[in-house]
PDB file of C-alpha atoms in Angstrom:
ATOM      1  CA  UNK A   1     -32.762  24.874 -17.659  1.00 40.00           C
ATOM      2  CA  UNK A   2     -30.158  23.675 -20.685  1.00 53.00           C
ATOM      3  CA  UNK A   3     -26.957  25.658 -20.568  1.00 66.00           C
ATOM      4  CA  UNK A   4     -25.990  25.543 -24.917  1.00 78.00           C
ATOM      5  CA  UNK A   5     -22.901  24.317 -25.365  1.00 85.00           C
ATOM      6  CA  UNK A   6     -22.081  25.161 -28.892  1.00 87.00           C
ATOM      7  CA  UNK A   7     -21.026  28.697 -28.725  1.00 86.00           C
ATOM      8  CA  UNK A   8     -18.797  27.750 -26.147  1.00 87.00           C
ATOM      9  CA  UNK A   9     -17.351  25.461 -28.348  1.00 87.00           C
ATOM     10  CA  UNK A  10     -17.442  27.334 -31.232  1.00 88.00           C
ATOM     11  CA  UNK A  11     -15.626  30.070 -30.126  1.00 87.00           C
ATOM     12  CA  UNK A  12     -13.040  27.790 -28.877  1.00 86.00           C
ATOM     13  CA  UNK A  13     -12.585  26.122 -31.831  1.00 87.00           C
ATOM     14  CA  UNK A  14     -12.427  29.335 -34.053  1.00 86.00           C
ATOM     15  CA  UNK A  15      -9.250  31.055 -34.927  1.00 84.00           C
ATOM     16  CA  UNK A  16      -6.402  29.734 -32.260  1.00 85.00           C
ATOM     17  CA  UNK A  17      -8.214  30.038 -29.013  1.00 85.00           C
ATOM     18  CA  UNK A  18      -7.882  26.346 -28.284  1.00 87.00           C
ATOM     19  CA  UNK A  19      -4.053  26.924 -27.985  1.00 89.00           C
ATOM     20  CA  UNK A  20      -4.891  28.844 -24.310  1.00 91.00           C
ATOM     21  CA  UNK A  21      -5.830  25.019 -23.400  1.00 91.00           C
ATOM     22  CA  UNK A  22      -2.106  23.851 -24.833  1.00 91.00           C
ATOM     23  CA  UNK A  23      -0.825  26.876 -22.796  1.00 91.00           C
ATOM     24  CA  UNK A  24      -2.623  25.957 -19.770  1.00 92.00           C
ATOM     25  CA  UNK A  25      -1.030  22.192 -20.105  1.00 91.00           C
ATOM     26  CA  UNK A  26       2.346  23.761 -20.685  1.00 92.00           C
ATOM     27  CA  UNK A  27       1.857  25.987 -17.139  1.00 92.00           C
ATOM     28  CA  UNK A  28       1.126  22.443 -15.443  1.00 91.00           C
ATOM     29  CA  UNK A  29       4.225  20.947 -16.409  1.00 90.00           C
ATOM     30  CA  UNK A  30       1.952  18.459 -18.721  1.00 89.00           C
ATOM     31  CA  UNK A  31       3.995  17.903 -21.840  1.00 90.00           C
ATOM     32  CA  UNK A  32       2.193  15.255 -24.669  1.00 89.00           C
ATOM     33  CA  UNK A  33       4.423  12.741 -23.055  1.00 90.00           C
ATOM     34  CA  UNK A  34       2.807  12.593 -20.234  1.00 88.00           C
ATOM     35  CA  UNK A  35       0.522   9.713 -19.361  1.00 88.00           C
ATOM     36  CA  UNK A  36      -2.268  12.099 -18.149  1.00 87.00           C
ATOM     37  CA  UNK A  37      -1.824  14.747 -20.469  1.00 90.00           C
ATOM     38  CA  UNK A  38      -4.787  13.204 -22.903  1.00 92.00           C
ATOM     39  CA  UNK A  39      -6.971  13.055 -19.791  1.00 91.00           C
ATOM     40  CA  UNK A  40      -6.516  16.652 -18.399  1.00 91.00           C
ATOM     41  CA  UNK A  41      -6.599  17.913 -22.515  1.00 91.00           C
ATOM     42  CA  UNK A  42      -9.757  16.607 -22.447  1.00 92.00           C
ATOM     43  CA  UNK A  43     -10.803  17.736 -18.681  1.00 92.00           C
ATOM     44  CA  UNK A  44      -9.875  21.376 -20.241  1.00 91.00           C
ATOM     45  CA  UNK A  45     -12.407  20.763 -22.956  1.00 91.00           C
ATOM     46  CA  UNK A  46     -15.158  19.676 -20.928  1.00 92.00           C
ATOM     47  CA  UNK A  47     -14.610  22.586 -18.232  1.00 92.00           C
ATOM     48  CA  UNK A  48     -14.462  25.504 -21.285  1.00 91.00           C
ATOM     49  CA  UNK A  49     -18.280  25.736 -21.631  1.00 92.00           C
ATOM     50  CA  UNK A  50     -19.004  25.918 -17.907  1.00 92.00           C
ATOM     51  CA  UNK A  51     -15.926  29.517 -17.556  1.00 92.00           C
ATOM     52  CA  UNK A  52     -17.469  30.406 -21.371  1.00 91.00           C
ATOM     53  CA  UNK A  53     -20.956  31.021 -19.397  1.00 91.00           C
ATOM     54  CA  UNK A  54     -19.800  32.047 -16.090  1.00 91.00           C
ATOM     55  CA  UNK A  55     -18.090  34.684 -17.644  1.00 91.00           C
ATOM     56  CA  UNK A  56     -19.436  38.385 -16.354  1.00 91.00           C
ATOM     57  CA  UNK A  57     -19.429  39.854 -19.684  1.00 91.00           C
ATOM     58  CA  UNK A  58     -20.147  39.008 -23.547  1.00 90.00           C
ATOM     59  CA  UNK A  59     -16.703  36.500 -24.402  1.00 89.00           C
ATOM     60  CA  UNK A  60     -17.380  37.395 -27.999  1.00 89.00           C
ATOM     61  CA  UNK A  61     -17.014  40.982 -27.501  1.00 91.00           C
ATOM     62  CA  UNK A  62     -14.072  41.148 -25.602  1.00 90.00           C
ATOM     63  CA  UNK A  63     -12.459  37.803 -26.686  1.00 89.00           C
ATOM     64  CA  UNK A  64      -8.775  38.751 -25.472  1.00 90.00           C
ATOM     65  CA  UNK A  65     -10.084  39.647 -21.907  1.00 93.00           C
ATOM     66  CA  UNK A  66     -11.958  36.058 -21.773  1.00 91.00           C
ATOM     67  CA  UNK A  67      -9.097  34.287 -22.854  1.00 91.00           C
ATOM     68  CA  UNK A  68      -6.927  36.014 -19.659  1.00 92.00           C
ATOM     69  CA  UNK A  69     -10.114  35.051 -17.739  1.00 93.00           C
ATOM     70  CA  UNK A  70     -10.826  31.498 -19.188  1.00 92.00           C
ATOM     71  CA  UNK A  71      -7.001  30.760 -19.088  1.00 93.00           C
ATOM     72  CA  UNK A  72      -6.600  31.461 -15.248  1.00 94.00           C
ATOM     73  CA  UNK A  73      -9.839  29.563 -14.147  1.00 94.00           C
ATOM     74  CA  UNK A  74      -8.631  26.659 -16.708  1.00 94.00           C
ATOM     75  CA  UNK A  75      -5.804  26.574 -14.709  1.00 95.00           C
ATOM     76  CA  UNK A  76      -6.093  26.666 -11.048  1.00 95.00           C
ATOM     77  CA  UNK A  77      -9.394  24.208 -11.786  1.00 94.00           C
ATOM     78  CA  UNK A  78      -6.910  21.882 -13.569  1.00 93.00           C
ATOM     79  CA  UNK A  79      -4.127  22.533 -10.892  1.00 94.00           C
ATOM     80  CA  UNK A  80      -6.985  21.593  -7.730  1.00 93.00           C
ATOM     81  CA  UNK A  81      -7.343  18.279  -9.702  1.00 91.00           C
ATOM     82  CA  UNK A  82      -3.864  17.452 -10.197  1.00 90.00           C
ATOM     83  CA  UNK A  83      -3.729  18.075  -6.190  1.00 90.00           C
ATOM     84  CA  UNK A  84      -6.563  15.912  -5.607  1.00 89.00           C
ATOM     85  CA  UNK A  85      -5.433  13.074  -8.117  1.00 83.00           C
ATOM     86  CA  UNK A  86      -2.390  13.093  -6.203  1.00 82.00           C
ATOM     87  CA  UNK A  87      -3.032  13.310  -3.005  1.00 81.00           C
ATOM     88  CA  UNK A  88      -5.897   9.954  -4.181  1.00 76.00           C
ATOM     89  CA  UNK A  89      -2.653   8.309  -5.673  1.00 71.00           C
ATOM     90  CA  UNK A  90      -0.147   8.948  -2.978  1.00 67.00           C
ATOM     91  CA  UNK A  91      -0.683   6.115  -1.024  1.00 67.00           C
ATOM     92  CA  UNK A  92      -0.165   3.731  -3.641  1.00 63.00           C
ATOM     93  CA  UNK A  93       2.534   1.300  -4.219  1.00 59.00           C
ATOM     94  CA  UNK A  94       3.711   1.462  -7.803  1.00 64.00           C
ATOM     95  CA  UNK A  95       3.492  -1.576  -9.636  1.00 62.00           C
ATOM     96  CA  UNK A  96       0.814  -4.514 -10.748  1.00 64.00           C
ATOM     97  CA  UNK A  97      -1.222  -5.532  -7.722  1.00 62.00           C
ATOM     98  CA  UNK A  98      -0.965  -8.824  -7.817  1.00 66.00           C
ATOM     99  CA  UNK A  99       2.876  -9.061  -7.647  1.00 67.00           C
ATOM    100  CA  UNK A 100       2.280  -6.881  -4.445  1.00 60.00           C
ATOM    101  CA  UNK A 101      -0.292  -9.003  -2.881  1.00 62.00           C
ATOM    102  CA  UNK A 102       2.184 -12.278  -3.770  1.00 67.00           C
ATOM    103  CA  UNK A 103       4.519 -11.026  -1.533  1.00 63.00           C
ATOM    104  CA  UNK A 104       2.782 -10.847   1.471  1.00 61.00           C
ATOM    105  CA  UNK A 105       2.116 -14.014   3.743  1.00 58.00           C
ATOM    106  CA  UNK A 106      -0.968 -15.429   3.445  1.00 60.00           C
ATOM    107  CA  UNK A 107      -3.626 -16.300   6.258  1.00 56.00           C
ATOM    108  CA  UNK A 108      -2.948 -19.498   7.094  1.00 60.00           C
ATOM    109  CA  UNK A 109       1.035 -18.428   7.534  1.00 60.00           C
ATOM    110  CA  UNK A 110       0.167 -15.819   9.419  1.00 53.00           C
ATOM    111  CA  UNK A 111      -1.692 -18.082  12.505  1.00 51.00           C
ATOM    112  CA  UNK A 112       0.402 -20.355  12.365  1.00 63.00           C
ATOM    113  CA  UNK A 113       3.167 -18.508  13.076  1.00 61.00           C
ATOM    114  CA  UNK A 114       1.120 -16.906  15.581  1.00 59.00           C
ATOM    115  CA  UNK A 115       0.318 -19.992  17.006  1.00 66.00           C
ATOM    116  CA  UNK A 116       4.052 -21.755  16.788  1.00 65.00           C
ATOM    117  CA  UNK A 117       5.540 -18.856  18.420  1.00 68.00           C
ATOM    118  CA  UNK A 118       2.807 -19.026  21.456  1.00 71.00           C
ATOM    119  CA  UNK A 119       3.085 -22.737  21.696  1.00 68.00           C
ATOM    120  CA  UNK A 120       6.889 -22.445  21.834  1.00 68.00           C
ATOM    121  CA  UNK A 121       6.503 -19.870  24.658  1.00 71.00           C
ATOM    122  CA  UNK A 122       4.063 -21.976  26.339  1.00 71.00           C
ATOM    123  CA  UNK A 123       6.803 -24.923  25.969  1.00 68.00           C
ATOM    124  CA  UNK A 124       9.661 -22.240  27.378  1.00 69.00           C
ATOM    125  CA  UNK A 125       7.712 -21.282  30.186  1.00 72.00           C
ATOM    126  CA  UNK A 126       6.548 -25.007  31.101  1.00 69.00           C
ATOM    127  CA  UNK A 127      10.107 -26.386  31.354  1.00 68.00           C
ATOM    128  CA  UNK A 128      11.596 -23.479  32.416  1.00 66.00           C
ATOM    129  CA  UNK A 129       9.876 -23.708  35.722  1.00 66.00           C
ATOM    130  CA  UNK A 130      10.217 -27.499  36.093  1.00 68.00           C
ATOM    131  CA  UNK A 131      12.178 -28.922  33.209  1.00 68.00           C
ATOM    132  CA  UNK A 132      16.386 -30.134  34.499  1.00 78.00           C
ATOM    133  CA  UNK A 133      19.124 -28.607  32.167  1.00 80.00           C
ATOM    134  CA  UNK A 134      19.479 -31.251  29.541  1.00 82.00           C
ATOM    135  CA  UNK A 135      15.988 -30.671  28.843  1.00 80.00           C
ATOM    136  CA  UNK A 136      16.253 -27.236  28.586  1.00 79.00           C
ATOM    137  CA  UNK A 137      19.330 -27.105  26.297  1.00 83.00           C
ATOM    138  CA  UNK A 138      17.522 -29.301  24.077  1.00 83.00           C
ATOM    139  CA  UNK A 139      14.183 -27.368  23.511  1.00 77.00           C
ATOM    140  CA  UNK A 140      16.172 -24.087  23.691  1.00 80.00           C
ATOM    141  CA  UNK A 141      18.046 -25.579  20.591  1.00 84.00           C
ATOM    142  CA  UNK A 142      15.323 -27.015  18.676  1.00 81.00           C
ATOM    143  CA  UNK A 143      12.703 -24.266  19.227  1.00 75.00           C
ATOM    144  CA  UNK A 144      14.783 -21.056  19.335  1.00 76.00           C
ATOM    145  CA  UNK A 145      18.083 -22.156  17.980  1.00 81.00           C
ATOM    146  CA  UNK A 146      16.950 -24.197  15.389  1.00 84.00           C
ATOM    147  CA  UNK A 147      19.656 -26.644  15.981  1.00 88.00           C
ATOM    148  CA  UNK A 148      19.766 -30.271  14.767  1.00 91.00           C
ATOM    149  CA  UNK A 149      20.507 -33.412  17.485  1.00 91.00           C
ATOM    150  CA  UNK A 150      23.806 -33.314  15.662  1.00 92.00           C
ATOM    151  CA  UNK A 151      24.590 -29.108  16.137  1.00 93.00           C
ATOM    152  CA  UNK A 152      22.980 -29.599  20.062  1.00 91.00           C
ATOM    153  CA  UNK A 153      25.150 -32.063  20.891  1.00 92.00           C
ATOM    154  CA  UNK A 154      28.570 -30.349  19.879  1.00 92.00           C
ATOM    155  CA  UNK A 155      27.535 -27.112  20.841  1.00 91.00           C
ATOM    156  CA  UNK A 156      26.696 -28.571  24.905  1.00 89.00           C
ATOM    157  CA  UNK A 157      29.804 -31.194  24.245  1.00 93.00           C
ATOM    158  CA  UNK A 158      27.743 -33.995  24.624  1.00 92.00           C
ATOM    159  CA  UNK A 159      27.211 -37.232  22.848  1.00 92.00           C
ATOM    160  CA  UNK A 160      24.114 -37.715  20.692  1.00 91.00           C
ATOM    161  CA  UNK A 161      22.681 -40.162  22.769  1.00 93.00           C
ATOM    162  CA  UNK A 162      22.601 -37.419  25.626  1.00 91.00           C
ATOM    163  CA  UNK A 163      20.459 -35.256  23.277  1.00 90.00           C
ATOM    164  CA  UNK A 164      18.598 -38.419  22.235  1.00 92.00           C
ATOM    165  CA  UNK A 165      17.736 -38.803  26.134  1.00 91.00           C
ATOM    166  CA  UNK A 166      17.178 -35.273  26.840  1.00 86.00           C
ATOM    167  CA  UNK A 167      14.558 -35.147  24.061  1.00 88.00           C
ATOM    168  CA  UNK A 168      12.987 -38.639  25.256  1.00 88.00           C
ATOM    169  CA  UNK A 169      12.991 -37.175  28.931  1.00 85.00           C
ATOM    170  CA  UNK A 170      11.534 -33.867  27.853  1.00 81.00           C
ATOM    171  CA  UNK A 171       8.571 -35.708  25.987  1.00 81.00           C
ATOM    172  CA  UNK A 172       7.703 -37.703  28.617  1.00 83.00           C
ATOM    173  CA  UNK A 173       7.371 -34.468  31.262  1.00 78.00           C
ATOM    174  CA  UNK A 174       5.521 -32.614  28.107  1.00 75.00           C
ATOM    175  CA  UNK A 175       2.874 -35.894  27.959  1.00 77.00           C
ATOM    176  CA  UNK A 176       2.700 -35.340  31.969  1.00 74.00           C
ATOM    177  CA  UNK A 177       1.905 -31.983  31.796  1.00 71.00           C
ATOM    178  CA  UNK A 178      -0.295 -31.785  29.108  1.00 68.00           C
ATOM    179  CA  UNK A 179      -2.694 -35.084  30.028  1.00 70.00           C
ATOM    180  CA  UNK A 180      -2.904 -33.962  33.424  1.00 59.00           C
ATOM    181  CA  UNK A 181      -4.878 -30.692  32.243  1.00 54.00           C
ATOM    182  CA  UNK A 182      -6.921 -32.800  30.365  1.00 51.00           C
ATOM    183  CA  UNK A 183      -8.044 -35.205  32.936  1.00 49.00           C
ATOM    184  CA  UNK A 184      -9.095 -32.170  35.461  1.00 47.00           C
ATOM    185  CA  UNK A 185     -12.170 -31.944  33.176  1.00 44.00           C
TER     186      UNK A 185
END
């Protein structure tokens, strides 16, 4: 079964019964300024038929009454999608989407970052346990310090050559180590 439209419409669009749809807008804080004032104009337009017929009585004999009636159900309708659109909107950043997604690390930074920081723990905990003090102040300020040979040196009062040997020392113990799990299998 067809509902027809066009008495809907044409009452609507006789006389100044479309200004209950302006009205409606206004109630909504929805000025013509507004970026979704078109779309909910237009939302009004395509919900009028639908109150037109769901109206209990004849709208064309008591036109003032279905104007109360249509303006009310125009606008908590309207006011239920506003909620909804929001509350589908909230959640999202402002802005272009691809700007946002720029700023985030990719992938690939992500593991190995991941990875870096669980090799340098892996290096911590390895020397840590059997590493000597030179060693030590040497991965400490490459890994976590983030030191140059230069930086270690004056910060432990050292000469350069000390670092140079700590680091030489400290590779040879990390070849050790890390061979000697690989030979097991």
């Amino acid at each position: 079964m067809t509902i027809d439209n066009a008495a809907a419409y044409q009452f609507l669009f006789t006389g100044d019964h479309e200004t209950m749809l302006y009205a409606v807008l206004k109630k909504l804080n929805l000025k013509p300024g507004h970026p979704d004032y078109e779309d909910y104009f237009q939302e009004a337009r395509v919900l009028f038929p639908d109150i037109y017929h769901a109206f209990p009585e004849d709208p064309e004999e008591k036109p003032h009454q279905f104007l109360a009636y249509a303006q009310q159900k125009l606008y908590w309708t309207l006011m239920d999608q506003r909620r909804h659109d929001f509350r589908d909107n909230s959640h999202q950043e402002s802005g272009d989407g691809d700007t946002l997604l720029s700023g985030l690390p990719g992938d690939d930074d992500v593991l190995a970052a991941i990875g870096l920081a669980d090799y340098r723990k892996y290096l911590l905990k390895l020397i840590g346990a059997s590493g000597k003090t030179g060693e030590w102040h040497f991965l400490v300020g490459t890994l976590v310090d983030q030191l140059t040979v230069d930086e270690i040196a004056e910060k432990h009062q050292v000469s350069r050559n000390t670092v140079y040997r700590w680091r030489r020392l400290l590779t040879q113990r990390l070849i050790h180590h890390l061979t000697a799990e690989h030979d097991i299998f």
